[in-house]
Coordinates of C-alpha atoms in Angstrom, one line a residue:
M19 CA 99.7 180.1 94.8
T20 CA 100.1 177.6 97.7
D21 CA 97.7 178.5 100.5
L22 CA 99.6 178.1 103.8
R23 CA 97.8 178.7 107.1
I24 CA 98.9 178.6 110.7
V25 CA 95.9 179.9 112.7
S26 CA 93.2 181.1 110.3
H27 CA 91.0 179.1 107.9
P28 CA 90.0 180.0 104.4
D29 CA 86.4 180.6 103.4
F30 CA 85.8 177.0 102.3
R31 CA 82.8 177.8 100.1
D32 CA 84.5 180.6 98.3
R33 CA 87.6 178.4 97.7
L34 CA 85.5 175.6 96.4
A35 CA 83.7 178.0 94.1
R36 CA 87.0 179.3 92.6
L37 CA 88.5 175.8 92.4
R38 CA 85.6 174.6 90.2
T39 CA 87.0 176.8 87.4
T40 CA 90.6 175.8 88.0
E41 CA 92.4 173.6 85.5
L42 CA 94.5 170.5 86.3
N43 CA 98.2 171.1 86.8
F44 CA 99.1 168.1 84.5
Q45 CA 97.8 166.7 81.3
P46 CA 96.0 163.3 81.7
R47 CA 96.8 161.1 78.7
Q48 CA 94.7 158.4 77.2
D49 CA 97.4 156.9 75.0
G50 CA 99.5 155.2 77.6
P51 CA 100.6 154.9 81.3
F52 CA 102.7 157.4 83.2
T53 CA 106.2 156.0 83.8
R54 CA 109.2 156.5 86.2
Q55 CA 111.3 157.4 83.1
Q56 CA 109.1 160.4 82.7
G57 CA 109.8 161.5 86.3
W58 CA 106.7 160.1 87.9
R59 CA 106.6 158.2 91.2
L60 CA 104.4 155.1 91.0
D61 CA 102.8 153.7 94.1
H62 CA 100.7 150.6 94.7
Y63 CA 99.3 149.6 98.1
R64 CA 96.9 146.8 99.1
R65 CA 95.2 146.1 102.4
R66 CA 93.0 143.1 103.1
L67 CA 89.6 143.8 104.6
P68 CA 87.1 141.4 106.2
S69 CA 86.1 138.7 103.8
E70 CA 82.7 137.7 102.6
P71 CA 81.3 134.4 101.2
P72 CA 82.2 133.8 97.5
G73 CA 79.9 135.4 94.9
P74 CA 78.5 138.9 94.5
P75 CA 79.0 141.4 97.3
V76 CA 76.8 140.8 100.3
P77 CA 74.2 143.6 101.0
G78 CA 75.6 145.5 104.0
G79 CA 78.8 143.5 103.9
S80 CA 82.4 144.3 103.9
W81 CA 82.6 145.3 100.2
E82 CA 79.6 147.6 100.3
L83 CA 80.7 149.3 103.5
A84 CA 84.2 149.8 102.2
K85 CA 82.9 151.3 99.0
R86 CA 80.8 153.8 100.9
L87 CA 83.7 154.7 103.2
S88 CA 86.0 155.1 100.2
E89 CA 83.6 157.4 98.2
T90 CA 83.1 159.7 101.3
Y91 CA 86.9 159.9 101.9
E92 CA 86.3 158.6 105.5
F93 CA 89.4 156.3 105.3
A94 CA 91.8 159.2 105.3
D95 CA 93.9 159.8 108.5
P96 CA 92.5 163.0 110.0
T97 CA 95.8 163.8 111.5
L98 CA 97.3 164.0 108.0
V99 CA 94.5 165.3 105.7
R100 CA 90.8 166.3 105.5
A101 CA 88.6 167.0 102.5
F102 CA 85.9 169.7 102.2
Y103 CA 83.4 169.3 99.4
D104 CA 79.7 169.7 98.5
P105 CA 78.1 166.3 98.9
R106 CA 75.3 167.3 96.5
E107 CA 77.8 167.3 93.6
P108 CA 78.0 164.0 91.6
L109 CA 81.1 162.0 92.5
I110 CA 82.5 162.3 88.9
G111 CA 83.7 165.9 88.5
R112 CA 83.4 166.7 92.2
T113 CA 85.8 169.4 93.4
M114 CA 87.5 168.9 96.8
L115 CA 89.6 171.2 98.9
L116 CA 92.2 169.2 100.8
E117 CA 93.5 170.5 104.2
V118 CA 97.0 168.9 104.5
H119 CA 98.6 168.9 107.9
F120 CA 102.3 169.3 107.6
W121 CA 105.0 170.5 110.1
G122 CA 102.2 171.8 112.4
L123 CA 100.9 173.9 109.5
R124 CA 97.8 173.6 107.3
I125 CA 98.2 173.6 103.5
Y126 CA 95.2 173.9 101.3
A127 CA 95.2 172.4 97.8
G128 CA 92.5 171.5 95.3
V129 CA 91.7 168.2 93.5
R130 CA 88.9 167.1 91.2
V131 CA 87.4 163.6 90.8
G132 CA 88.4 162.5 87.3
G133 CA 86.5 159.3 87.1
A134 CA 84.6 156.5 88.9
S135 CA 83.3 153.1 88.0
D136 CA 81.8 150.0 89.5
G137 CA 81.9 146.7 87.6
I138 CA 83.5 143.3 87.0
R139 CA 87.2 142.9 86.1
E140 CA 89.1 139.9 85.1
H141 CA 92.7 139.5 86.4
D142 CA 94.9 136.4 86.0
G143 CA 91.9 134.3 85.1
R144 CA 89.9 135.5 88.2
R145 CA 86.9 137.8 88.3
A146 CA 86.4 140.6 90.8
R147 CA 83.8 143.3 91.5
V148 CA 85.7 146.5 91.6
A149 CA 84.6 150.0 92.7
V150 CA 87.1 152.7 91.9
W151 CA 87.3 156.5 91.9
N152 CA 90.2 158.9 91.5
Y153 CA 91.1 162.5 92.1
Q154 CA 93.5 164.7 90.1
T155 CA 95.5 167.7 91.2
L156 CA 94.6 171.2 90.3
E157 CA 96.8 174.2 89.6
D158 CA 97.2 175.4 93.2
H159 CA 98.4 171.9 94.4
F160 CA 102.0 171.3 95.5
E161 CA 102.0 168.0 93.6
S162 CA 100.9 166.8 90.2
G163 CA 99.2 163.5 89.6
Q164 CA 96.4 161.2 90.4
I165 CA 95.3 158.8 93.1
D166 CA 93.0 155.9 92.5
Y167 CA 91.0 154.3 95.4
E168 CA 89.8 150.8 94.7
V169 CA 87.6 148.3 96.6
W170 CA 87.9 144.8 95.3
K171 CA 86.0 141.6 95.9
W172 CA 87.3 138.4 94.4
L173 CA 84.2 136.5 93.4
D174 CA 85.8 133.0 93.7
S175 CA 87.1 133.3 97.2
G176 CA 85.2 136.2 98.8
E177 CA 88.4 138.1 99.7
V178 CA 87.9 141.9 99.9
E179 CA 90.8 144.4 99.4
F180 CA 91.3 148.1 99.5
R181 CA 93.9 149.4 97.1
V182 CA 95.6 152.8 96.6
D183 CA 97.3 153.3 93.2
A184 CA 99.0 156.6 92.4
F185 CA 101.3 158.5 90.2
S186 CA 102.8 161.8 91.2
R187 CA 105.7 164.3 91.1
P188 CA 106.3 167.6 92.8
A189 CA 104.7 170.7 91.2
P190 CA 106.3 174.2 91.4
I191 CA 106.0 175.4 95.0
D192 CA 106.1 179.2 95.6
Q193 CA 106.1 179.0 99.4
P194 CA 109.8 178.5 100.7
I195 CA 108.7 176.7 103.9
V196 CA 106.4 174.3 102.0
R197 CA 109.0 173.7 99.3
M198 CA 111.7 172.8 101.8
G199 CA 109.4 170.7 103.9
F200 CA 108.2 168.8 100.9
R201 CA 111.8 168.1 99.8
L202 CA 112.7 166.8 103.2
F203 CA 109.5 165.0 104.2
G204 CA 107.1 164.9 101.3
R205 CA 107.9 161.4 100.2
R206 CA 107.7 160.0 103.7
T207 CA 104.4 161.7 104.2
Q208 CA 103.0 160.2 100.9
I209 CA 103.9 156.7 102.1
K210 CA 102.5 157.4 105.5
F211 CA 99.2 158.6 104.1
A212 CA 98.7 155.5 101.9
R213 CA 99.6 153.1 104.6
H214 CA 97.4 154.8 107.2
A215 CA 94.5 154.9 104.7
G216 CA 94.6 151.1 104.3
L217 CA 94.9 150.6 108.1
R218 CA 92.1 153.0 108.8
M219 CA 89.9 151.5 106.1
A220 CA 90.3 148.0 107.7
K221 CA 89.5 149.3 111.2
L222 CA 86.5 151.2 110.0
T223 CA 85.1 148.3 108.0
E224 CA 85.5 145.9 110.9
A225 CA 83.8 148.5 113.3
A226 CA 80.9 149.0 110.9
L227 CA 80.3 145.3 110.5
S228 CA 80.2 145.0 114.3
G229 CA 77.6 147.8 114.5
D230 CA 79.9 150.4 116.0
P231 CA 78.2 153.9 115.3
R232 CA 81.6 155.6 115.3
A233 CA 82.4 154.0 112.0
E234 CA 79.6 156.0 110.3
P235 CA 80.6 159.0 108.2
A236 CA 81.0 162.3 110.2
P237 CA 78.0 164.7 110.1
L238 CA 77.9 167.6 107.6
V239 CA 79.4 170.9 108.8
A240 CA 76.4 172.6 107.1
A241 CA 73.7 171.7 104.7
D242 CA 76.0 172.3 101.7
L243 CA 79.4 171.3 103.0
A244 CA 80.9 168.0 104.1
V245 CA 84.2 167.5 105.9
R246 CA 85.7 164.0 105.8
P247 CA 87.0 162.7 108.0
Q248 CA 86.3 164.4 111.3
P249 CA 89.2 164.2 113.9
D250 CA 88.9 161.0 115.8
K251 CA 88.6 161.7 119.5
Q252 CA 90.3 158.4 120.5
T253 CA 93.2 159.1 118.1
L254 CA 93.7 162.6 119.6
L255 CA 93.5 161.3 123.1
E256 CA 96.1 158.5 122.4
R257 CA 98.4 161.1 120.8
S258 CA 98.1 163.4 123.9
V259 CA 98.9 160.5 126.2
R260 CA 101.9 159.5 124.2
R261 CA 103.2 163.1 124.3
V262 CA 102.8 163.2 128.1
R263 CA 104.5 159.9 128.5
G264 CA 107.3 160.9 126.2
R265 CA 108.1 163.9 128.5
K266 CA 108.4 161.7 131.6
P267 CA 111.9 160.7 132.6
P268 CA 112.7 157.0 132.1
R269 CA 112.4 154.7 135.2
E270 CA 115.6 153.6 136.8

């Protein structure tokens, strides 16, 4: 059942414990790709990050920083979604509770990390170092599918990229408000999430390279629970200023 909240919060540790025994709401297949003909939406996004010299990733450089920011889910726009998880769990198999912000509401849904890898890929005759991980939707989620988060470094040029690749389709939704909202704005929100993720990743990587401490992952809520990302104070301030300005009458 879709967990919809307006004021209250769930017991995050209890929800995560229950989600660890929850099955996926779709069947991953090893025998071929998911296609639009099967009703899936396929999305591919790319964002350039600060480059490095050609060759293997530079210690403490753009690729390593982006990989860390990716694996901790720090790149997500906190105005759209946050993730709660136990950082002591291995990345592969980790269960995450997502808090999705939608229509002024909070919708909680579970995902599980299905795979992660870090190695060399060859593409169009070029070699790249690629770190990738994905999460897959659980039975209580309002969508079915998988999102892959990838950090690429092209070894010949030093170019670094962040990629988001996904396949998804709506899952049965029992909450009428969530069902209607997802029909009207779900696709728009999907696109906004992916685009904001790339933009935020680029900004955080640039800030981390410059030594800005605000680019570091947010602190743990408690010893056994992480929340990523924390709301960005500057983002909240800018939104408040825009709201105030928007209520002012136009100048004549």
